[in-house]
Coordinates of N, CA and C in Angstrom, one line a residue:
Chain V
N1 N -19.2 7.2 -7.2 CA -17.9 6.6 -7.2 C -17.2 6.9 -5.9
A2 N -17.2 5.9 -5.0 CA -16.5 6.1 -3.7 C -15.0 6.1 -3.9
G3 N -14.5 5.1 -4.6 CA -13.0 4.9 -4.8 C -12.4 4.4 -3.5
V4 N -11.5 5.2 -2.9 CA -10.8 4.8 -1.7 C -11.3 5.7 -0.6
T5 N -11.8 5.1 0.5 CA -12.4 5.9 1.6 C -11.6 5.6 2.8
Q6 N -11.3 6.7 3.5 CA -10.5 6.6 4.7 C -11.3 7.3 5.9
T7 N -11.2 6.7 7.1 CA -11.7 7.3 8.3 C -10.8 7.1 9.4
P8 N -10.7 8.0 10.4 CA -11.4 9.3 10.3 C -10.6 10.3 9.5
K9 N -11.2 11.4 9.2 CA -10.5 12.5 8.4 C -9.6 13.3 9.3
F10 N -10.0 13.5 10.5 CA -9.2 14.3 11.5 C -9.2 13.5 12.8
Q11 N -8.0 13.6 13.5 CA -7.9 12.9 14.8 C -6.8 13.6 15.6
V12 N -7.0 13.9 16.8 CA -6.0 14.3 17.8 C -5.8 13.3 18.8
L13 N -4.6 12.9 19.0 CA -4.2 11.9 20.0 C -3.3 12.4 21.0
K14 N -3.3 11.8 22.2 CA -2.3 12.1 23.2 C -1.1 11.1 23.0
T15 N 0.1 11.5 23.4 CA 1.2 10.6 23.3 C 0.9 9.4 24.1
G16 N 1.2 8.2 23.4 CA 1.0 7.0 24.1 C -0.4 6.3 23.8
Q17 N -1.3 7.1 23.3 CA -2.6 6.5 22.9 C -2.5 5.7 21.7
S18 N -3.4 4.8 21.5 CA -3.5 4.0 20.3 C -4.7 4.4 19.4
M19 N -4.6 4.1 18.1 CA -5.7 4.3 17.2 C -5.5 3.5 16.0
T20 N -6.6 3.3 15.3 CA -6.6 2.6 14.0 C -7.2 3.5 12.9
L21 N -6.5 3.6 11.8 CA -7.0 4.3 10.6 C -7.6 3.2 9.7
Q22 N -8.9 3.5 9.3 CA -9.5 2.5 8.5 C -9.5 2.9 7.0
C23 N -9.4 2.0 6.1 CA -9.4 2.2 4.7 C -10.2 1.2 3.9
A24 N -11.0 1.6 3.0 CA -11.7 0.6 2.2 C -11.8 1.1 0.7
Q25 N -11.7 0.2 -0.2 CA -11.7 0.5 -1.6 C -12.8 -0.3 -2.3
D26 N -13.5 0.2 -3.3 CA -14.5 -0.5 -3.9 C -14.3 -0.7 -5.4
M27 N -13.0 -0.7 -5.8 CA -12.6 -0.9 -7.2 C -12.1 -2.3 -7.5
N28 N -12.2 -3.2 -6.5 CA -11.8 -4.6 -6.7 C -10.3 -4.7 -7.0
H29 N -9.6 -3.8 -6.3 CA -8.1 -3.8 -6.5 C -7.5 -4.8 -5.6
N30 N -6.4 -5.4 -6.1 CA -5.7 -6.4 -5.3 C -4.7 -5.8 -4.3
S31 N -4.1 -4.6 -4.6 CA -3.0 -4.1 -3.8 C -3.5 -2.8 -3.1
M32 N -3.0 -2.7 -1.8 CA -3.4 -1.5 -1.0 C -2.1 -1.0 -0.3
Y33 N -2.1 0.3 0.0 CA -0.9 1.0 0.5 C -1.3 2.0 1.6
W34 N -0.4 2.2 2.5 CA -0.5 3.3 3.4 C 0.8 4.2 3.3
Y35 N 0.5 5.5 3.0 CA 1.6 6.5 2.9 C 1.4 7.5 4.0
R36 N 2.5 8.2 4.3 CA 2.4 9.4 5.2 C 3.0 10.5 4.4
Q37 N 2.5 11.7 4.6 CA 2.9 12.9 3.9 C 3.3 13.9 4.9
D38 N 4.6 14.4 4.8 CA 5.1 15.4 5.7 C 5.6 16.6 4.9
P39 N 5.5 17.8 5.4 CA 6.0 19.0 4.6 C 7.4 18.8 4.0
G40 N 7.5 19.0 2.7 CA 8.9 19.0 2.1 C 9.4 17.6 2.0
M41 N 8.6 16.5 2.3 CA 9.2 15.2 2.3 C 8.5 14.3 1.2
G42 N 7.5 14.8 0.5 CA 6.7 14.0 -0.4 C 5.9 12.9 0.3
L43 N 5.7 11.9 -0.3 CA 4.9 10.7 0.3 C 5.9 9.6 0.5
R44 N 5.8 9.0 1.7 CA 6.7 7.9 2.0 C 5.8 6.7 2.4
L45 N 6.2 5.6 1.8 CA 5.4 4.3 2.0 C 5.6 3.7 3.4
I46 N 4.5 3.5 4.1 CA 4.6 2.9 5.4 C 4.6 1.4 5.3
Y47 N 3.5 0.9 4.8 CA 3.2 -0.6 4.6 C 2.4 -0.7 3.3
Y48 N 2.5 -1.9 2.7 CA 1.7 -2.2 1.6 C 1.2 -3.6 1.6
S49 N 0.2 -3.9 0.9 CA -0.3 -5.3 0.8 C -0.5 -5.6 -0.7
A50 N 0.3 -6.5 -1.2 CA 0.2 -6.8 -2.6 C -1.0 -7.5 -3.0
S51 N -1.5 -8.3 -2.0 CA -2.8 -9.1 -2.3 C -3.4 -9.4 -0.9
E52 N -4.6 -9.9 -0.9 CA -5.3 -10.2 0.3 C -4.4 -11.3 1.0
G53 N -4.2 -11.1 2.3 CA -3.4 -12.1 3.1 C -1.9 -11.8 3.2
T54 N -1.4 -10.8 2.5 CA 0.0 -10.4 2.5 C 0.2 -9.0 2.9
T55 N 1.2 -8.7 3.7 CA 1.6 -7.3 4.0 C 3.1 -7.3 4.0
D56 N 3.6 -6.1 3.7 CA 5.1 -5.9 3.7 C 5.4 -4.5 4.1
K57 N 6.6 -4.3 4.7 CA 7.1 -3.0 5.1 C 7.5 -2.2 3.9
G58 N 7.2 -0.9 4.1 CA 7.7 0.1 3.2 C 9.0 0.8 3.7
E59 N 9.0 2.1 3.4 CA 10.2 2.9 3.8 C 10.2 3.2 5.3
V60 N 9.1 3.5 5.9 CA 9.0 4.0 7.3 C 8.0 3.2 8.1
P61 N 8.2 1.9 8.4 CA 7.2 1.1 9.1 C 7.2 1.2 10.6
N62 N 8.3 1.7 11.2 CA 8.4 1.7 12.6 C 7.3 2.5 13.3
G63 N 6.7 1.8 14.3 CA 5.7 2.4 15.1 C 4.3 2.2 14.5
Y64 N 4.2 1.4 13.5 CA 2.9 1.1 12.8 C 2.7 -0.4 12.6
N65 N 1.5 -0.8 12.6 CA 1.1 -2.2 12.2 C -0.1 -2.1 11.2
V66 N -0.2 -3.1 10.4 CA -1.3 -3.1 9.4 C -2.0 -4.4 9.5
S67 N -3.3 -4.4 9.0 CA -4.1 -5.6 8.8 C -4.8 -5.5 7.5
R68 N -4.6 -6.5 6.7 CA -5.4 -6.6 5.4 C -6.6 -7.5 5.8
L69 N -7.7 -6.9 6.1 CA -8.9 -7.6 6.7 C -9.6 -8.4 5.7
N70 N -9.6 -7.9 4.5 CA -10.2 -8.7 3.3 C -9.7 -7.9 2.1
K71 N -10.3 -8.3 0.9 CA -9.8 -7.6 -0.3 C -10.1 -6.1 -0.3
R72 N -11.1 -5.7 0.3 CA -11.5 -4.3 0.3 C -10.8 -3.4 1.4
E73 N -10.5 -4.0 2.5 CA -10.1 -3.2 3.7 C -8.7 -3.4 4.1
F74 N -8.0 -2.3 4.5 CA -6.6 -2.3 4.9 C -6.5 -1.2 6.0
S75 N -6.2 -1.7 7.2 CA -6.2 -0.7 8.3 C -4.7 -0.5 8.8
L76 N -4.5 0.7 9.3 CA -3.2 1.1 9.9 C -3.4 1.4 11.3
R77 N -2.6 0.8 12.2 CA -2.7 0.9 13.6 C -1.4 1.6 14.2
L78 N -1.7 2.6 15.0 CA -0.6 3.2 15.8 C -0.8 2.6 17.3
E79 N 0.1 1.8 17.7 CA 0.0 1.2 19.0 C 0.2 2.1 20.2
S80 N 1.2 3.0 20.0 CA 1.6 4.0 21.1 C 2.0 5.2 20.4
A81 N 1.1 6.2 20.1 CA 1.4 7.3 19.3 C 2.5 8.2 19.8
A82 N 3.3 8.7 18.9 CA 4.3 9.7 19.3 C 4.2 10.9 18.5
P83 N 4.6 12.1 19.0 CA 4.5 13.3 18.2 C 5.1 13.2 16.8
S84 N 6.2 12.4 16.7 CA 6.8 12.2 15.3 C 5.8 11.6 14.3
Q85 N 4.7 11.1 14.8 CA 3.7 10.5 13.9 C 2.6 11.4 13.5
T86 N 2.8 12.7 13.9 CA 1.9 13.7 13.4 C 2.1 13.9 11.9
S87 N 1.1 13.7 11.1 CA 1.3 13.7 9.7 C -0.1 13.6 9.0
V88 N -0.1 13.6 7.7 CA -1.3 13.3 6.9 C -1.1 11.9 6.4
Y89 N -2.0 11.0 6.6 CA -1.9 9.7 6.1 C -2.8 9.4 4.9
F90 N -2.3 8.8 3.9 CA -3.1 8.4 2.7 C -3.1 6.9 2.5
C91 N -4.3 6.5 2.3 CA -4.5 5.1 1.9 C -4.6 5.1 0.4
A92 N -4.1 4.1 -0.3 CA -4.2 4.0 -1.7 C -4.4 2.6 -2.2
S93 N -4.8 2.4 -3.4 CA -5.0 1.1 -3.9 C -4.6 1.0 -5.4
S94 N -4.3 -0.2 -5.9 CA -4.1 -0.4 -7.3 C -4.5 -1.8 -7.7
Y95 N -4.6 -2.0 -9.0 CA -5.0 -3.4 -9.4 C -4.0 -4.4 -9.0
S96 N -2.7 -4.1 -9.1 CA -1.7 -4.9 -8.6 C -0.4 -4.1 -8.4
T97 N 0.6 -4.6 -7.7 CA 1.9 -4.0 -7.6 C 2.8 -4.5 -8.7
G98 N 2.5 -5.7 -9.2 CA 3.4 -6.3 -10.1 C 3.2 -5.9 -11.6
T99 N 2.2 -5.2 -11.9 CA 1.9 -4.8 -13.3 C 2.6 -3.5 -13.6
S100 N 3.4 -3.5 -14.6 CA 4.1 -2.3 -15.0 C 3.2 -1.1 -15.2
G101 N 3.6 0.0 -14.6 CA 2.9 1.3 -14.9 C 1.5 1.3 -14.3
N102 N 1.3 0.5 -13.3 CA 0.0 0.4 -12.7 C -0.4 1.7 -11.9
T103 N -1.6 2.2 -12.2 CA -2.0 3.5 -11.5 C -2.4 3.2 -10.1
I104 N -1.9 4.1 -9.2 CA -2.3 4.0 -7.8 C -3.4 5.1 -7.5
Y105 N -4.5 4.7 -6.9 CA -5.5 5.7 -6.6 C -5.5 6.0 -5.1
F106 N -5.7 7.3 -4.8 CA -5.5 7.7 -3.4 C -6.8 8.1 -2.7
G107 N -6.9 7.9 -1.4 CA -8.0 8.4 -0.6 C -7.8 9.9 -0.4
E108 N -8.7 10.5 0.4 CA -8.7 11.9 0.7 C -7.7 12.3 1.8
G109 N -7.2 11.4 2.5 CA -6.3 11.7 3.6 C -6.9 11.7 5.0
S110 N -6.1 11.4 5.9 CA -6.4 11.5 7.4 C -5.4 12.4 8.1
W111 N -5.9 13.5 8.7 CA -4.9 14.4 9.4 C -4.8 13.9 10.8
L112 N -3.7 13.5 11.2 CA -3.4 13.0 12.6 C -2.5 14.0 13.3
T113 N -2.9 14.4 14.5 CA -2.0 15.2 15.4 C -1.8 14.5 16.7
V114 N -0.5 14.3 17.1 CA -0.2 13.7 18.3 C 0.4 14.7 19.3
V115 N -0.3 15.0 20.4 CA 0.2 16.0 21.3 C 0.8 15.4 22.6
Chain C
A1 N 17.3 1.3 -4.6 CA 16.0 2.0 -4.6 C 16.1 3.2 -5.5
Q2 N 14.9 3.5 -6.1 CA 14.9 4.7 -6.9 C 14.9 5.9 -6.1
S3 N 15.3 7.0 -6.7 CA 15.1 8.4 -6.1 C 14.6 9.3 -7.2
V4 N 13.8 10.2 -6.7 CA 13.2 11.2 -7.6 C 13.5 12.6 -7.1
T5 N 14.0 13.4 -8.0 CA 14.3 14.8 -7.6 C 13.4 15.8 -8.3
Q6 N 12.7 16.5 -7.6 CA 11.9 17.7 -8.2 C 12.8 18.9 -7.9
L7 N 13.2 19.5 -8.9 CA 14.3 20.5 -8.8 C 13.8 21.8 -8.2
D8 N 12.5 22.1 -8.2 CA 12.0 23.3 -7.7 C 10.9 23.0 -6.6
S9 N 11.1 23.6 -5.4 CA 10.1 23.3 -4.4 C 8.9 24.3 -4.6
Q10 N 9.1 25.4 -5.2 CA 8.0 26.4 -5.4 C 8.2 27.0 -6.8
V11 N 7.1 27.1 -7.5 CA 7.1 27.8 -8.8 C 6.0 28.8 -8.9
P12 N 6.2 30.1 -8.8 CA 5.2 31.1 -9.0 C 5.1 31.6 -10.4
V13 N 4.0 31.6 -11.0 CA 3.8 32.1 -12.4 C 2.5 33.0 -12.4
F14 N 2.4 33.8 -13.5 CA 1.2 34.6 -13.7 C 0.3 33.8 -14.6
E15 N -1.0 34.0 -14.5 CA -2.0 33.4 -15.3 C -1.7 33.6 -16.7
E16 N -1.9 32.5 -17.5 CA -1.8 32.4 -19.0 C -0.3 32.3 -19.4
A17 N 0.6 32.3 -18.5 CA 2.0 32.1 -18.8 C 2.3 30.6 -18.9
P18 N 3.3 30.2 -19.6 CA 3.7 28.8 -19.7 C 4.4 28.4 -18.4
V19 N 4.4 27.1 -18.1 CA 5.1 26.6 -16.9 C 5.8 25.2 -17.2
E20 N 6.9 25.0 -16.6 CA 7.6 23.7 -16.6 C 8.0 23.3 -15.2
L21 N 7.5 22.2 -14.8 CA 7.9 21.6 -13.5 C 8.9 20.5 -13.8
R22 N 10.1 20.6 -13.1 CA 11.1 19.6 -13.5 C 11.2 18.4 -12.6
C23 N 11.5 17.3 -13.2 CA 11.7 16.0 -12.4 C 12.8 15.2 -13.0
N24 N 13.7 14.7 -12.2 CA 14.7 13.8 -12.6 C 14.6 12.6 -11.7
Y25 N 15.0 11.4 -12.3 CA 15.0 10.2 -11.5 C 16.3 9.5 -11.7
S26 N 16.5 8.5 -10.8 CA 17.9 8.0 -10.7 C 18.2 6.8 -11.5
S27 N 17.2 6.0 -11.9 CA 17.5 4.7 -12.5 C 17.7 4.8 -14.0
S28 N 18.6 4.0 -14.5 CA 18.7 3.8 -16.0 C 18.0 2.6 -16.5
V29 N 17.4 1.8 -15.6 CA 16.6 0.7 -16.1 C 15.2 1.1 -16.5
S30 N 14.5 0.1 -17.0 CA 13.1 0.4 -17.4 C 12.3 0.9 -16.2
V31 N 11.7 2.1 -16.5 CA 10.9 2.7 -15.4 C 9.6 3.2 -16.0
Y32 N 8.7 3.4 -15.0 CA 7.4 4.0 -15.4 C 7.2 5.3 -14.5
L33 N 6.8 6.3 -15.2 CA 6.8 7.6 -14.6 C 5.4 8.2 -14.5
F34 N 5.2 9.0 -13.4 CA 3.9 9.5 -13.1 C 4.0 11.0 -12.7
W35 N 3.0 11.7 -13.0 CA 2.8 13.0 -12.3 C 1.4 13.0 -11.6
Y36 N 1.4 13.3 -10.4 CA 0.2 13.5 -9.6 C 0.0 14.9 -9.2
V37 N -1.3 15.3 -9.0 CA -1.6 16.7 -8.5 C -2.4 16.6 -7.2
Q38 N -2.1 17.5 -6.3 CA -2.8 17.5 -5.0 C -3.3 18.9 -4.8
Y39 N -4.6 19.0 -4.8 CA -5.2 20.3 -4.5 C -5.3 20.4 -2.9
P40 N -5.4 21.6 -2.4 CA -5.4 21.8 -0.9 C -6.4 20.9 -0.2
N41 N -6.0 20.2 0.8 CA -6.8 19.3 1.6 C -7.5 18.2 0.9
Q42 N -6.8 17.7 -0.2 CA -7.3 16.6 -0.9 C -6.3 15.5 -1.1
G43 N -6.7 14.4 -1.6 CA -5.8 13.4 -2.0 C -5.1 13.6 -3.3
L44 N -4.3 12.7 -3.8 CA -3.5 12.9 -5.0 C -4.3 12.3 -6.2
Q45 N -4.3 13.0 -7.3 CA -5.0 12.7 -8.5 C -4.0 12.5 -9.6
L46 N -4.1 11.4 -10.4 CA -3.2 11.2 -11.5 C -3.4 12.2 -12.6
L47 N -2.3 12.9 -13.0 CA -2.3 13.8 -14.1 C -2.0 13.0 -15.4
L48 N -0.9 12.3 -15.4 CA -0.5 11.5 -16.5 C 0.5 10.5 -16.1
K49 N 0.8 9.5 -17.1 CA 1.8 8.5 -16.8 C 2.5 8.1 -18.1
Y50 N 3.7 7.8 -17.9 CA 4.5 7.2 -19.0 C 4.8 5.7 -18.8
T51 N 4.4 4.9 -19.8 CA 4.6 3.5 -19.7 C 5.2 2.9 -20.9
S52 N 6.2 3.6 -21.5 CA 7.1 3.1 -22.6 C 6.4 3.1 -23.9
A53 N 5.4 3.9 -24.1 CA 4.8 4.2 -25.4 C 5.5 5.5 -25.9
A54 N 4.7 6.4 -26.4 CA 5.3 7.7 -26.9 C 6.0 8.4 -25.8
T55 N 7.1 9.1 -26.2 CA 7.8 9.8 -25.2 C 7.1 11.1 -24.7
L56 N 6.2 11.7 -25.5 CA 5.4 12.8 -25.1 C 4.1 12.3 -24.7
V57 N 3.8 12.6 -23.4 CA 2.6 12.0 -22.8 C 1.6 13.2 -22.5
K58 N 0.4 13.0 -22.9 CA -0.6 14.1 -22.7 C -1.5 13.6 -21.5
G59 N -1.8 14.6 -20.6 CA -2.6 14.2 -19.5 C -3.9 15.1 -19.4
I60 N -4.4 15.1 -18.2 CA -5.7 15.9 -18.0 C -5.3 17.4 -17.8
N61 N -6.3 18.2 -18.0 CA -6.2 19.7 -17.7 C -5.1 20.4 -18.6
G62 N -4.8 19.8 -19.8 CA -3.9 20.5 -20.7 C -2.4 20.3 -20.4
F63 N -2.1 19.4 -19.4 CA -0.7 19.2 -19.1 C -0.1 18.1 -20.0
E64 N 1.2 18.2 -20.2 CA 1.9 17.1 -20.9 C 3.3 17.0 -20.3
A65 N 3.9 15.9 -20.5 CA 5.2 15.6 -20.0 C 6.0 14.9 -21.1
E66 N 7.3 15.1 -21.1 CA 8.2 14.5 -22.0 C 9.2 13.6 -21.3
F67 N 9.3 12.3 -21.7 CA 10.2 11.4 -21.1 C 11.5 11.5 -21.9
N68 N 12.6 11.7 -21.2 CA 13.9 11.8 -21.8 C 14.9 10.8 -21.1
K69 N 15.1 9.7 -21.8 CA 15.8 8.6 -21.2 C 17.3 9.0 -21.0
S70 N 17.9 9.7 -21.9 CA 19.3 10.0 -21.8 C 19.6 11.0 -20.6
Q71 N 18.6 11.9 -20.4 CA 18.7 12.8 -19.3 C 18.0 12.4 -18.0
T72 N 17.4 11.2 -18.1 CA 16.6 10.7 -17.0 C 15.7 11.7 -16.4
S73 N 14.9 12.3 -17.3 CA 14.0 13.4 -16.9 C 12.6 13.1 -17.3
F74 N 11.7 13.8 -16.7 CA 10.3 13.7 -17.0 C 9.6 15.0 -16.6
H75 N 9.9 16.0 -17.3 CA 9.4 17.4 -17.0 C 7.9 17.6 -17.4
L76 N 7.2 18.2 -16.6 CA 5.8 18.5 -16.8 C 5.6 19.9 -17.3
R77 N 4.8 20.1 -18.3 CA 4.6 21.4 -19.0 C 3.1 21.7 -19.2
K78 N 2.9 23.0 -19.2 CA 1.6 23.5 -19.7 C 1.8 24.8 -20.4
P79 N 1.2 25.0 -21.6 CA 1.5 26.2 -22.3 C 0.9 27.5 -21.8
S80 N -0.2 27.3 -21.0 CA -0.9 28.5 -20.5 C -1.7 28.1 -19.2
V81 N -1.2 28.6 -18.1 CA -1.8 28.1 -16.8 C -3.0 29.0 -16.4
H82 N -3.8 28.4 -15.6 CA -5.0 29.1 -15.0 C -4.8 29.1 -13.5
I83 N -5.5 30.0 -12.9 CA -5.5 30.1 -11.4 C -5.9 28.8 -10.8
S84 N -6.8 28.0 -11.4 CA -7.2 26.8 -10.9 C -6.1 25.7 -10.9
D85 N -5.0 25.9 -11.6 CA -3.9 25.0 -11.6 C -3.0 25.1 -10.3
T86 N -3.3 26.1 -9.5 CA -2.6 26.2 -8.2 C -2.8 25.0 -7.4
A87 N -1.7 24.3 -7.1 CA -1.7 23.0 -6.4 C -0.3 22.5 -6.2
E88 N -0.2 21.4 -5.5 CA 1.2 20.8 -5.4 C 1.2 19.6 -6.4
Y89 N 2.4 19.5 -7.0 CA 2.6 18.5 -8.1 C 3.7 17.5 -7.6
F90 N 3.4 16.2 -7.8 CA 4.4 15.2 -7.4 C 4.7 14.4 -8.6
C91 N 6.0 14.2 -8.7 CA 6.6 13.3 -9.7 C 6.8 11.9 -9.0
A92 N 6.6 10.8 -9.7 CA 6.8 9.5 -9.0 C 7.3 8.5 -10.1
V93 N 8.1 7.6 -9.6 CA 8.6 6.6 -10.5 C 8.4 5.2 -9.9
S94 N 8.2 4.2 -10.8 CA 8.2 2.8 -10.4 C 9.1 2.1 -11.4
E95 N 9.7 1.0 -10.9 CA 10.5 0.2 -11.8 C 9.7 -0.8 -12.5
G96 N 10.1 -1.2 -13.7 CA 9.4 -2.2 -14.4 C 9.4 -3.6 -13.8
T97 N 8.6 -4.5 -14.3 CA 8.5 -5.8 -13.7 C 9.8 -6.6 -13.9
D98 N 10.7 -6.1 -14.8 CA 12.0 -6.9 -14.9 C 12.9 -6.6 -13.6
R99 N 12.4 -5.7 -12.8 CA 13.0 -5.5 -11.4 C 12.0 -6.0 -10.4
G100 N 11.5 -7.2 -10.6 CA 10.3 -7.7 -9.8 C 10.3 -7.5 -8.4
S101 N 11.5 -7.5 -7.7 CA 11.5 -7.4 -6.3 C 10.9 -6.1 -5.8
T102 N 10.8 -5.1 -6.6 CA 10.2 -3.8 -6.1 C 8.7 -3.8 -6.3
L103 N 8.2 -4.8 -7.1 CA 6.8 -5.0 -7.2 C 6.1 -3.7 -7.7
G104 N 6.7 -2.8 -8.5 CA 6.0 -1.7 -9.0 C 5.6 -0.6 -8.0
R105 N 6.3 -0.6 -6.9 CA 5.9 0.4 -5.9 C 6.4 1.8 -6.4
L106 N 5.7 2.8 -6.0 CA 6.0 4.2 -6.4 C 7.0 4.9 -5.4
Y107 N 7.9 5.6 -6.0 CA 8.8 6.4 -5.2 C 8.5 7.9 -5.6
F108 N 8.2 8.7 -4.6 CA 7.8 10.1 -4.9 C 8.9 11.1 -4.7
G109 N 8.8 12.1 -5.5 CA 9.6 13.3 -5.2 C 9.0 14.1 -4.1
R110 N 9.7 15.2 -3.7 CA 9.2 16.0 -2.5 C 8.1 17.0 -2.9
G111 N 7.8 17.1 -4.1 CA 6.7 18.0 -4.5 C 7.1 19.3 -5.0
T112 N 6.4 19.9 -5.9 CA 6.5 21.3 -6.3 C 5.2 22.0 -6.2
Q113 N 5.3 23.1 -5.4 CA 4.1 23.9 -5.2 C 4.0 24.9 -6.4
L114 N 3.0 24.8 -7.2 CA 2.7 25.7 -8.3 C 1.7 26.7 -7.8
T115 N 2.0 28.0 -7.9 CA 1.1 29.1 -7.5 C 0.9 30.0 -8.7
V116 N -0.3 30.1 -9.1 CA -0.7 30.9 -10.3 C -1.3 32.2 -9.8
W117 N -0.7 33.3 -10.2 CA -1.2 34.7 -9.8 C -2.0 35.3 -10.9
P118 N -3.0 36.1 -10.5 CA -3.8 36.8 -11.6 C -3.1 37.9 -12.2

């Protein structure tokens, strides 16, 4: 059971470099999410995709772009990395965003350091 | 927007002692409540969720939580903890579909680090 798979698991970037975090789910879920986790801050939503072909901003979208490539894949791009984007990034998915009490399933996380 | 307050950032307990991790949320409208657990260097795993059925919800690993609408609380409890319960625990809330603009997105608390000592 792969569930939600993220790559890479670890990455070090220099300020100004760009990179893409990849995410894929094999649960036939409609909705996918990108969160970032910082110490003492819990998880904050960056972007989400309610269904294939749609994306929307979450709480902290600045400095990020996303692409819902198909139903399985949802990528997060940092165009010009900044030290403030040093964080742990989690991809997640759920059957839908509109269903009450819908469970969200998380990937293992991607540790990103920007120096 | 919803807000979730986890009242304790760290909870140290001894093995086999009972534990309660506290969570309060801001909304008085229909909500759905979740507890997730995160073990070191791993993603989040669902412990339990409340979706307007019984107010006492039982989850995995012997955890349970009680929904209290009047106090807007959803505290997590376990009668006897093990060292393996050491982890960070997150409370999260989503609004019901009668608040459709939020589309069921989750709002997370800042987390409670539970440390179980032998």
